XYZ file of C-alpha atoms in Angstrom:
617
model
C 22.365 -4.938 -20.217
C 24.236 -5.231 -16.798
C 22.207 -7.106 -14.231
C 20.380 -4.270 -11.784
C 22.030 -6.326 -8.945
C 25.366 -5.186 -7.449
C 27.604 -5.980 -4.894
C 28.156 -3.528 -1.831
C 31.449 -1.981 -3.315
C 29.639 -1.443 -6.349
C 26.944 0.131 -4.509
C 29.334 2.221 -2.559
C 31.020 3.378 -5.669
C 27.389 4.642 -7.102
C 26.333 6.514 -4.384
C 28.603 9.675 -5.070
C 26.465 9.589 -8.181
C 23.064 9.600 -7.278
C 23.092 13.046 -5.612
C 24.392 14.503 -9.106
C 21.847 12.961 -10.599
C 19.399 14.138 -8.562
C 20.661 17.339 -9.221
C 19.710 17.325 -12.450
C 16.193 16.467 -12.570
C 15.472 18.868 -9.485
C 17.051 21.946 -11.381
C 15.239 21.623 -14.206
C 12.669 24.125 -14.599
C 12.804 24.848 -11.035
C 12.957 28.501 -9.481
C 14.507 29.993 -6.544
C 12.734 28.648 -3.116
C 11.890 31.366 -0.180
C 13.173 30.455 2.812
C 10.721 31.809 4.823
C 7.923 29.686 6.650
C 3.931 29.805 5.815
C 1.288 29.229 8.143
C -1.790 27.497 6.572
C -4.482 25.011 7.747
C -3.047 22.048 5.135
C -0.470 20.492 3.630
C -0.316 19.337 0.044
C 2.757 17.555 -0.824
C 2.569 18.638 -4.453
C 0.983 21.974 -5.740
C -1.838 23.867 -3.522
C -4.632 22.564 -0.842
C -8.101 21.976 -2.920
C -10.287 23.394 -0.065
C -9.475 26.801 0.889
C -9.331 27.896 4.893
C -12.936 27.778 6.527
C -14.391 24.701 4.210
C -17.092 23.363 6.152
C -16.645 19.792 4.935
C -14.891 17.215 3.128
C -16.401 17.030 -0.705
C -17.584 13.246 -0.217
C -18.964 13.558 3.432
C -22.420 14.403 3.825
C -23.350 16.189 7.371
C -26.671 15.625 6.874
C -26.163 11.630 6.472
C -28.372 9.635 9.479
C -26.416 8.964 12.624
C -26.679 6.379 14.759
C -26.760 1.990 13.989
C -24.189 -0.286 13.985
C -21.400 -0.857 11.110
C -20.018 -4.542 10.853
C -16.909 -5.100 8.859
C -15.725 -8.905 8.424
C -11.675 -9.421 8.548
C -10.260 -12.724 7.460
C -7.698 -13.962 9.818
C -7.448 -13.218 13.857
C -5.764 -10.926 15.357
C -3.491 -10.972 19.165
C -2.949 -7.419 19.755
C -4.379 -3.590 19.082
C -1.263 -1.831 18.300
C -0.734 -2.482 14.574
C 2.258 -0.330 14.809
C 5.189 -1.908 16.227
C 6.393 -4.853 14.619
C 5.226 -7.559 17.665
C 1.711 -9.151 16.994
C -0.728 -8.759 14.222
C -3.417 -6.135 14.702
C -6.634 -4.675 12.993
C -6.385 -0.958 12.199
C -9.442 -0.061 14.125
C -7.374 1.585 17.162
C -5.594 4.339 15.106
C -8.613 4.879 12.761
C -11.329 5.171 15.330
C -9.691 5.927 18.711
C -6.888 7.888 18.038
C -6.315 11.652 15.952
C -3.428 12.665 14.044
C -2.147 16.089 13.828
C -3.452 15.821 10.130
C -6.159 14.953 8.598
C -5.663 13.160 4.747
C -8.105 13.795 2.396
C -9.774 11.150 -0.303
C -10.318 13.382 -2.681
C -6.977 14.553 -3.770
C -3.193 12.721 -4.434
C -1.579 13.678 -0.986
C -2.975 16.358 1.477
C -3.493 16.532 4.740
C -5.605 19.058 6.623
C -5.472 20.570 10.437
C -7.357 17.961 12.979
C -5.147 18.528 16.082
C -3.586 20.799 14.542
C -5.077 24.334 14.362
C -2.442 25.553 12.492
C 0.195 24.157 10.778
C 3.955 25.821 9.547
C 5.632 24.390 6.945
C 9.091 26.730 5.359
C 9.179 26.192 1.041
C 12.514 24.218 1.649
C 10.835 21.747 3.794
C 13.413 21.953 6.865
C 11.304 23.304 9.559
C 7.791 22.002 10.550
C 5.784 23.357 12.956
C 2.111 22.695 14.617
C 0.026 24.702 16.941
C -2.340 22.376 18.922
C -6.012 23.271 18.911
C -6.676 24.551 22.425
C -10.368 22.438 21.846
C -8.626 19.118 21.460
C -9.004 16.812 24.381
C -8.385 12.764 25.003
C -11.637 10.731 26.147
C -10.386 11.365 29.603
C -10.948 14.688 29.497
C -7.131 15.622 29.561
C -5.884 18.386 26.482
C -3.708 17.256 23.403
C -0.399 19.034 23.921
C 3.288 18.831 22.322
C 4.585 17.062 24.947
C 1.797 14.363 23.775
C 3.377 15.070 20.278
C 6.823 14.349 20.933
C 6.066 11.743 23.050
C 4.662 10.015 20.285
C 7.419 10.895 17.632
C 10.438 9.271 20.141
C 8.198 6.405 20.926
C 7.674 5.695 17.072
C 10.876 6.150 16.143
C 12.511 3.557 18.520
C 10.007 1.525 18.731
C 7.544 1.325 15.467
C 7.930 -0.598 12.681
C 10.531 0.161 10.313
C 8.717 2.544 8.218
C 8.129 5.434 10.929
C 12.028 3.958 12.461
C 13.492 5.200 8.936
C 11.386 8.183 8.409
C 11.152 9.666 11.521
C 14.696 8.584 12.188
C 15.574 11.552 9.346
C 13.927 14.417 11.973
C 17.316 16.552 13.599
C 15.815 18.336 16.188
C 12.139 18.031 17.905
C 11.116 20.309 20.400
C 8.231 22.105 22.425
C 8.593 25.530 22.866
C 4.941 25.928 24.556
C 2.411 23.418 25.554
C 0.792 23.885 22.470
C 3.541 24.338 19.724
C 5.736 21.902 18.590
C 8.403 22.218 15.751
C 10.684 19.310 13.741
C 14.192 19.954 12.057
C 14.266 17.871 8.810
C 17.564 17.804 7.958
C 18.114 19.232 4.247
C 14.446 19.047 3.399
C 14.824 16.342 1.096
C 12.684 14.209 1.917
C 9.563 16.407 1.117
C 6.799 13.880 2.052
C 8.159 14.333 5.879
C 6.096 16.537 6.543
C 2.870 14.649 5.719
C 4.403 11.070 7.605
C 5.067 13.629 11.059
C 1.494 14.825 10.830
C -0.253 11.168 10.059
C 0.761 9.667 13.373
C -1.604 8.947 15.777
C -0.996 10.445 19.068
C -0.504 8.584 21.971
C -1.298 10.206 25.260
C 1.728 10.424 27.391
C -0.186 10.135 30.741
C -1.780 6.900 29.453
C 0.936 5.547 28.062
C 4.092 2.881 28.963
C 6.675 3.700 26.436
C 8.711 0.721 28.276
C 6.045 -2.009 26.684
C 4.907 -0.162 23.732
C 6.503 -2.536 21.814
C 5.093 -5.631 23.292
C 1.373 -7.527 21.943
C -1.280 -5.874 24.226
C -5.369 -6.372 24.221
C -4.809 -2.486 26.281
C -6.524 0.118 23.435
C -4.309 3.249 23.407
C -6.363 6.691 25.129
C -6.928 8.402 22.016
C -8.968 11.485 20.690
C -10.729 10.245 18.276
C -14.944 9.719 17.925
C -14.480 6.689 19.628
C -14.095 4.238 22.582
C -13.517 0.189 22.299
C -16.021 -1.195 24.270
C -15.044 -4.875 23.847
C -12.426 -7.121 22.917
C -13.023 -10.888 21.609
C -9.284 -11.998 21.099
C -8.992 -13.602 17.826
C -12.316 -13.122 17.200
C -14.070 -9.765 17.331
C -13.359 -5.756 18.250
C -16.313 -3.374 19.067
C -15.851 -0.153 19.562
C -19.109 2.969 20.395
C -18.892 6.622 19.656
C -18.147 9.124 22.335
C -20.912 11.114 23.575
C -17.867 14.279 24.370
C -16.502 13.837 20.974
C -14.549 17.557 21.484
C -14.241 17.426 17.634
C -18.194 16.668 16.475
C -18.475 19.859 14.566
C -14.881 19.858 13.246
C -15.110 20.319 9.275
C -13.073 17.890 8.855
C -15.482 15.553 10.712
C -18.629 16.644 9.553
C -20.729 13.727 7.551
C -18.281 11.376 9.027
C -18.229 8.578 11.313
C -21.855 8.367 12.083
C -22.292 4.942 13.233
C -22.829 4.654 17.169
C -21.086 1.302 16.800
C -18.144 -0.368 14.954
C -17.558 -4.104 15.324
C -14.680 -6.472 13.457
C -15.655 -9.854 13.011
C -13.036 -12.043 12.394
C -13.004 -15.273 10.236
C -11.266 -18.306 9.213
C -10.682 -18.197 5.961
C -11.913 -16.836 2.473
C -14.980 -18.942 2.115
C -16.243 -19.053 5.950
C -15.940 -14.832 5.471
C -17.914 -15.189 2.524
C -20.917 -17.173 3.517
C -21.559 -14.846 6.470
C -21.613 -11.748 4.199
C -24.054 -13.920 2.337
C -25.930 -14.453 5.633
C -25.917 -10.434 6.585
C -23.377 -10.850 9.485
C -21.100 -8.017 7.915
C -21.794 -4.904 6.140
C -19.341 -4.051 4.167
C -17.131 -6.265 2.041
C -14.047 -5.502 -1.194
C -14.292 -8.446 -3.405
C -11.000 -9.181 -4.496
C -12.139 -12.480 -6.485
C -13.153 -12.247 -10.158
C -14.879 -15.414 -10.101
C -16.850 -14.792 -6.949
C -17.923 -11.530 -8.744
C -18.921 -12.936 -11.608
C -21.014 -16.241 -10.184
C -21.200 -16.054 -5.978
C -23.460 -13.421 -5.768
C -26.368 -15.173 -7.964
C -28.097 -15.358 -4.148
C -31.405 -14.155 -3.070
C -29.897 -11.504 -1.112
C -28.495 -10.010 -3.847
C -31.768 -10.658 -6.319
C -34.292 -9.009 -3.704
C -32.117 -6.210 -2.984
C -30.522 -6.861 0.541
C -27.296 -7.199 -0.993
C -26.224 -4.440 -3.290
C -22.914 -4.556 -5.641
C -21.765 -1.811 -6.998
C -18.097 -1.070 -9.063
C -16.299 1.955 -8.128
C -13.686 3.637 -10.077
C -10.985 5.553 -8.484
C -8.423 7.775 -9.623
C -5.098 6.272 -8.306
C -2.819 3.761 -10.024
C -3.899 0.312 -10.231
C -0.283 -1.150 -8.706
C 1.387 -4.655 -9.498
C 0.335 -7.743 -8.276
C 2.977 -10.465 -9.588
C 5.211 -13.430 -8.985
C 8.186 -12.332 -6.940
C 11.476 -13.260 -7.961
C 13.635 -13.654 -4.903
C 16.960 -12.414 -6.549
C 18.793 -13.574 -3.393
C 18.876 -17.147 -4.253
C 21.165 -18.195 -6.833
C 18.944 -19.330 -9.556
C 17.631 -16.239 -9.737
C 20.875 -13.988 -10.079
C 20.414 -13.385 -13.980
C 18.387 -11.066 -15.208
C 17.938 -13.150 -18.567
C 16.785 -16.254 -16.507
C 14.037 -13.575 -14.872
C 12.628 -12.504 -18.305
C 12.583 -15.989 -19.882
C 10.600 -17.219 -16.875
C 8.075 -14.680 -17.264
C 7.627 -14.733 -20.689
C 5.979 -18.196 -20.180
C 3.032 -16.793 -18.191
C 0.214 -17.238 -20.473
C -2.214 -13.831 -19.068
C -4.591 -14.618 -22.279
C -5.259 -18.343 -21.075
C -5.294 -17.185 -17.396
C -7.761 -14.544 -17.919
C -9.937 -16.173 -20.226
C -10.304 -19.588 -18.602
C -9.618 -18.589 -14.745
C -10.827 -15.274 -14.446
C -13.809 -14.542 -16.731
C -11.690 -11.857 -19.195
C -11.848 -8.824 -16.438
C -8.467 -8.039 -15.773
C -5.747 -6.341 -17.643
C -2.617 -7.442 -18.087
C -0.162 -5.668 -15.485
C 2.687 -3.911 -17.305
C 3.351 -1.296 -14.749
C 3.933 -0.948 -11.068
C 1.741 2.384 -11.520
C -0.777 0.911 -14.102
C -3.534 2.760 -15.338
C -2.298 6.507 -14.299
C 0.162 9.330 -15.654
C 2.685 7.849 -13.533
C 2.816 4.707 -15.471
C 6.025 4.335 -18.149
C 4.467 2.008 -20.214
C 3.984 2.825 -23.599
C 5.612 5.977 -22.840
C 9.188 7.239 -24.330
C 10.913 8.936 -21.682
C 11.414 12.301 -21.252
C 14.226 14.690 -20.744
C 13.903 15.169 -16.645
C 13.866 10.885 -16.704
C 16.676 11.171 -19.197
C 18.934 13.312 -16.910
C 18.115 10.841 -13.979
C 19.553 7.942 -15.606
C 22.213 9.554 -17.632
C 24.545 8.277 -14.326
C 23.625 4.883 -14.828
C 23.918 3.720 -18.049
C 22.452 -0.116 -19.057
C 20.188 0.640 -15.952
C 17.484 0.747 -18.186
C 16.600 -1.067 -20.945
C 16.367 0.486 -24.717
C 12.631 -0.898 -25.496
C 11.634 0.129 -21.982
C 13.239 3.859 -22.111
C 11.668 4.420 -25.725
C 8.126 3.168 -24.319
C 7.969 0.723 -26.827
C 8.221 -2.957 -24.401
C 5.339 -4.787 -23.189
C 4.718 -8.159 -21.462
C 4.884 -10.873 -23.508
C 1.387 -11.610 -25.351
C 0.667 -14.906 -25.986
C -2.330 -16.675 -28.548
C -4.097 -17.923 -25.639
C -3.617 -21.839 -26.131
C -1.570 -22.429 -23.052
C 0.937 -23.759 -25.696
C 2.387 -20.667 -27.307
C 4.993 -22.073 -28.978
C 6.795 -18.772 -30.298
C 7.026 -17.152 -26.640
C 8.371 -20.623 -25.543
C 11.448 -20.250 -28.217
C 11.804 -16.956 -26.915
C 12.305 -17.869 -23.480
C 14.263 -21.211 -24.334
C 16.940 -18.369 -26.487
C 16.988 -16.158 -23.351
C 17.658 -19.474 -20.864
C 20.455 -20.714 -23.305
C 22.200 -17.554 -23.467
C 22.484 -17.719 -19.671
C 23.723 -20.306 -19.793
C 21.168 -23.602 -19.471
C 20.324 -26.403 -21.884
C 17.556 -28.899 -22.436
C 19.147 -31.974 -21.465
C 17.042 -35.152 -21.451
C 13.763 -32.890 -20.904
C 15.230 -31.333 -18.120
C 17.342 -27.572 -17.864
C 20.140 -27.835 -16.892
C 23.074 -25.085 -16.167
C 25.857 -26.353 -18.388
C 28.632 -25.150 -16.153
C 27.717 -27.205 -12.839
C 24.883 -29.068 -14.209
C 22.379 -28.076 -11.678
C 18.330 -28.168 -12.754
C 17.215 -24.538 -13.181
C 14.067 -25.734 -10.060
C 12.347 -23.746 -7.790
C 9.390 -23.585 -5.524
C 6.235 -21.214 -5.444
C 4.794 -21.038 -1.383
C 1.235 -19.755 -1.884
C -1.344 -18.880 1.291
C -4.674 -19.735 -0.381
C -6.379 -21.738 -3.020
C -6.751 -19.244 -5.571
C -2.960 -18.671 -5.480
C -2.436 -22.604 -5.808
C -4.719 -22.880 -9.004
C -2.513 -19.813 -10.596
C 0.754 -21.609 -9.553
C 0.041 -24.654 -10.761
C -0.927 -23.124 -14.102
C 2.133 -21.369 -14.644
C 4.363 -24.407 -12.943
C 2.685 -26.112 -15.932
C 4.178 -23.604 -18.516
C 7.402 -23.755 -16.817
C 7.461 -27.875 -17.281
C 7.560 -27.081 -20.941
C 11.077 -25.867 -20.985
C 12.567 -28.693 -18.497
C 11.954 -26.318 -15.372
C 11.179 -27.723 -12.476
C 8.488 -25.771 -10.429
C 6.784 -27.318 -7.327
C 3.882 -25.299 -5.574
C 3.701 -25.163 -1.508
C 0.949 -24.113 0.205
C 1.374 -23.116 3.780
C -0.548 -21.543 6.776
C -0.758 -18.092 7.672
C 1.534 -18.116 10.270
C 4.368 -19.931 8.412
C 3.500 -17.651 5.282
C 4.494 -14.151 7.271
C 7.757 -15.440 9.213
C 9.045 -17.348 6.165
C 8.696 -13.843 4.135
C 9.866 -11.976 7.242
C 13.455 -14.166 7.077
C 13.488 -14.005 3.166
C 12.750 -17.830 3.253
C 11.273 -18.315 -0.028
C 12.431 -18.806 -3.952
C 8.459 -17.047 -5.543
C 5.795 -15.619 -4.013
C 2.218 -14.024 -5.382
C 2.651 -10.440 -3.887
C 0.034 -7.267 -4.593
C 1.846 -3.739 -3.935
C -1.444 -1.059 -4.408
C -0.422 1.965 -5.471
C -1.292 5.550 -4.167
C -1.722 8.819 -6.719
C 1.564 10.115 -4.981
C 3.991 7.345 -4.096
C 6.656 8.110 -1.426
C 8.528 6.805 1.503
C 6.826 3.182 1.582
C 8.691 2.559 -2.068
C 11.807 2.990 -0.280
C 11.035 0.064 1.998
C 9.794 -1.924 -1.511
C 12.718 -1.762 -3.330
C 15.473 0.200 -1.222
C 18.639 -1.203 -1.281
C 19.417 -0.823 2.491
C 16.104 -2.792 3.154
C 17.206 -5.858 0.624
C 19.086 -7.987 3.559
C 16.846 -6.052 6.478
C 14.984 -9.103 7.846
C 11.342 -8.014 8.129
C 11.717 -5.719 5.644
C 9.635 -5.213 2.366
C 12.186 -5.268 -0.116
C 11.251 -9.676 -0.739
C 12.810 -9.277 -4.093
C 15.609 -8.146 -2.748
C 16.384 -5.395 -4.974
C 19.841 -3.597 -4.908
C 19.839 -0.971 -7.992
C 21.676 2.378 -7.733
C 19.535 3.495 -10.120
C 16.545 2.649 -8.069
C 17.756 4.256 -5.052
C 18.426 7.252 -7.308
C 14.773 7.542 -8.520
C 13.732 7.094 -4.942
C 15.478 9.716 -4.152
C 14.223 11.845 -6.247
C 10.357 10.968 -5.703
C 11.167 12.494 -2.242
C 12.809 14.919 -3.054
C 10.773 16.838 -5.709
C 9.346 19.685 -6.000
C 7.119 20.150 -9.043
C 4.918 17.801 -10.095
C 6.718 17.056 -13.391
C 9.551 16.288 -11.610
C 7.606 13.870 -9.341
C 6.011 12.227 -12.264
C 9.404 11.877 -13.929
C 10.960 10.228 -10.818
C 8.180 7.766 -10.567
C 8.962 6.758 -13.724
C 12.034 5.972 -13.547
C 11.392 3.709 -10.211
C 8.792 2.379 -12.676
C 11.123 1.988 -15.534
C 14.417 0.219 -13.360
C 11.898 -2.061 -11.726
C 10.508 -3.137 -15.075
C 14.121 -3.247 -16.662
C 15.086 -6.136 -13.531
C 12.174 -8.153 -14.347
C 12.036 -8.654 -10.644
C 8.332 -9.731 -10.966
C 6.407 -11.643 -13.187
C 3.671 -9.330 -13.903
C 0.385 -11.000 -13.411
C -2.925 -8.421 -13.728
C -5.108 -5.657 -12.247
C -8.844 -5.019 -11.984
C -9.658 -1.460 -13.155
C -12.507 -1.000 -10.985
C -13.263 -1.371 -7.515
C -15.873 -4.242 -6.099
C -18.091 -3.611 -3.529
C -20.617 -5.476 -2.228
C -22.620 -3.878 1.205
C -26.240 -3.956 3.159
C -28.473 -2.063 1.311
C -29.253 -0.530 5.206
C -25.548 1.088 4.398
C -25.461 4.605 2.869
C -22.693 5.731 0.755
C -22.509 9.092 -0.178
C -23.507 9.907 -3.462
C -20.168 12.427 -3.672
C -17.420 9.299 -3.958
C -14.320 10.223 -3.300
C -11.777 10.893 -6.604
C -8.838 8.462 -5.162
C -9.973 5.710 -2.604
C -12.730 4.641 -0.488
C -13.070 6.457 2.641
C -15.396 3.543 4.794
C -15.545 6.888 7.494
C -18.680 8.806 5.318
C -20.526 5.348 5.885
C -23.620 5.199 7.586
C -26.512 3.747 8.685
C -29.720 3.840 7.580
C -32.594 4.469 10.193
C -34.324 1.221 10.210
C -37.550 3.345 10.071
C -36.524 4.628 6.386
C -35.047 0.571 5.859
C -36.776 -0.539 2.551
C -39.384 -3.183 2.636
C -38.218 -6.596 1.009
């Protein structure tokens, strides 16, 4: 198999081929496309809207839930800024979530659709070129001042110069955006083919152009945007803690797409430390609300009288989307890392079985997907004939055993001495070139140790490096482990500085434009980019392609598996595991509704109980 990895020429010389071959899997089964816009109150970006026009509220929200009390949610970390998106600073999401509106509204309950918040009305033509919003004439800032277009574009050109690189490369693909009324605003997108567009242009949060410097938007500020949203920050703790109280002039209280949500007359973000000062205070009751990400912990930590006299209640949630990858990151930029072969053989000598058994209590499952655990998953399944015509233009893209759905991870007997997947991995090393010399690999054309280093953030990612640095040592690789602070952590990732990393991508029921910064080949040498693998695969770009770009949902699902299947095929990860449920942990004083949403947790239909109607310990 040629290696995924190519050189710019290469890549160059592949492009003229990705359009035909997105061609293909776009005109299968797919009919003729009216050109002529819709007006409706949603978007979906595959198939219809669930709720029809005139719902009266979101399937999980309850209007009737208590209003009123205080939410606490504990953050690990600190934070220097409130604008989490530009690329200065590092910043809670509580601004846009709380404070600010978006023209849409997404919904937890399906894959990907948005419904009318600021919006009253939304256009959107089949071909996904022209997009179009009519402002509700109700919505108003906290100052009193009404929403407009000019608010709208103001926030688009701000954005797209100035955001991260995710709304700087999507937004950057809009041709025309204008207002032709104070309340109507319309975007040119170009030849439509990036259908999820539509749905990135109505998830901004809008900024209020009165209220805001566009000069310094870029810049770390403790200044909270004027928003439209249910509420105000009321004080700011740098680096330590963010409160914010619900408007009393909320203009949209008895919107339907608010109703049953955001009922707490207070918000606060505690900050902490580190993982095990953020702990003990949940333990304590100084935060609500808490994900546990740690097996262990789950298992053993909460054996605590909170938990056995009911102040504390667990519970584990299972959603809908895929499960995602969380793995050891090759970073195919540095030389050792340049064959494919040498990729493989290094992750055949993770030992999951050991790992999970002896680290992690036997509750996850083994990773073999970058969509595990959903229709959009290619493992264990042969490709199809829309996936087929996708990768007809790249041939050894692919590998055989991955296209016929018939390769997993390696398996090992659990003994943390597997001697068969060690031969395995000792053939794969040798044919690229290495030899055991003297207990140590060595490439036999310059002699040079096949070595590397693993920079890991925490303890849990030490213990699991050290394990598999162990395995390594077997065949004469040398692995060191390096842990490092926070701060070092993000601007050594930022530059690409690093040889492996532990990385989690989570998954969404309809992937789109953030897989494009993952694994796009323009982001691969973008410092502060995504791409940390460093990924350059025509073939990948192709499939990207053609995730935005589809139309049907068979299409979509074929695309994603191809991204899943070229991504597997450069063994640009070491696949470690993934929980299949959800963890959480919360005051029993905290009332979830008993409708949970199908796809993720939506922490806005929280609230809190009356103390009145608390129960006695």
């Amino acid at each position: 198999m040629s290696s995924p990895r190519m050189g710019h020429s290469a890549l160059r010389a592949a492009a003229t081929t990705i359009f035909a071959a997105l061609a293909l899997i776009l005109a299968m089964g797919r009919d003729s496309h009216a050109e002529s816009p819709s007006s409706a109150h949603a978007i979906a970006m595959h198939g219809e809207p669930a709720l029809p026009p005139g719902f009266r509220h979101l399937p999980y929200a309850d209007p009737d839930a208590p209003k009123g009390g205080r939410i606490v949610f504990g953050l690990q970390g600190t934070f220097d800024s409130l604008n989490p998106l530009v690329v200065l600073g590092v910043a809670p999401d509580a601004v846009p979530r709380y404070v600010q509106q978006s023209l849409l509204y997404r919904s937890a309950d399906e894959p990907f659709t948005a419904y009318g918040l600021l919006a009253s009305r939304v256009e959107l033509n089949e071909a996904r070129t022209r997009l179009a919003f009519e402002i509700d004439e109700r919505a108003r800032f906290s100052d009193g001042t009404p929403v407009t277009a000019d608010d709208v574009l103001f926030t688009f050109e701000m954005l797209k110069t100035k955001g991260k690189p995710f709304h700087r490369s999507s937004l950057g693909r809009v041709t025309k955006a204008e207002a032709p009324s104070p309340r109507y605003v319309v975007f040119e997108l170009g030849d439509g083919s990036n259908r999820e567009l539509p749905l990135v242009i109505g998830a901004m949060p809008i900024f209020a152009r009165h209220a805001t410097n566009a000069d310094t938007f870029g810049e770390t500020s403790f200044k909270p945007a004027l928003g439209s949203g249910p509420y105000l920050v009321s004080e700011v703790r740098p680096g330590e803690a963010l409160t914010l109280k619900r408007r009393k002039d909320f203009w949209a209280e008895n919107h339907p797409l608010m109703r049953g949500l955001f009922n707490a007359d207070e918000i606060r973000y505690d900050f902490y430390r580190d993982a095990n000062a953020l702990f003990e205070a949940f333990k304590a009751g100084l935060y609500d609300i808490r994900l546990e990400p740690d097996p262990t912990r789950w298992m053993t930590g909460y054996d605590v009288p909170a938990v056995r006299d009911g102040r504390i209640v667990r519970e584990a949630l299972r959603f809908q989307s895929p499960k995602g990858m969380t793995g050891l990151v090759f970073n195919t930029r540095r030389p050792a890392f340049a064959d494919v072969r040498v990729r493989e053989a290094l992750g055949i000598m993770f030992d999951f079985e050991w790992v999970n058994r002896n680290l992690f209590h036997g509750v996850y499952r083994r990773a073999g997907s970058f969509f595990s655990d959903s229709e959009l998953s290619a493992l264990g399944v042969p490709a199809d004939a829309r996936e087929k015509a996708l990768l007809a233009a790249f041939p050894g893209s692919v590998r055989d055993d991955i296209l016929a759905g018939s390769w997993a991870p390696a398996a090992t007997d659990g003994s943390g001495r597997d001697r068969e997947q060690a031969r395995k991995a000792l053939d794969l090393l040798q044919s690229a070139g290495y030899e055991l010399q003297d207990g140590v690999l060595r490439n036999t054309r310059t002699a040079e140790p096949l070595a590397f280093e693993i920079t890991v953030t925490n303890r849990p990612q030490e213990r699991l490096a050290l394990n598999y640095a162990a395995s390594l040592g077997r065949l004469g690789v040398g692995v060191s482990v390096r842990l490092i602070d926070d701060v070092q952590y993000w601007r050594r990732l930022s530059a690409f500085d690093f040889d492996m990393i532990q990385w989690t991508w989570p998954a969404s029921a309809s992937p789109g434009n953030e897989q494009v910064g993952r694994w796009g080949s323009a982001n691969a040498d973008r410092k502060g980019a995504l791409n940390y693998a460093g990924v350059k695969s025509p073939a990948v770009d192709a499939a990207l392609q053609a995730i935005l770009a589809a139309r049907e949902r068979e299409d979509f699902v074929a695309a994603v598996r191809v991204l899943d299947r070229a991504l597997l095929s450069g063994f640009y990860v070491v696949p470690l595991y993934y929980l299949p449920e959800t963890w959480l942990a919360h005051s029993r004083d905290v009332v979830l509704p008993a409708r949970k949403p199908a796809y993720f947790l939506a922490t806005e239909a929280l609230a809190r109980r009356p103390a009145s109607s608390a129960p006695a310990n």
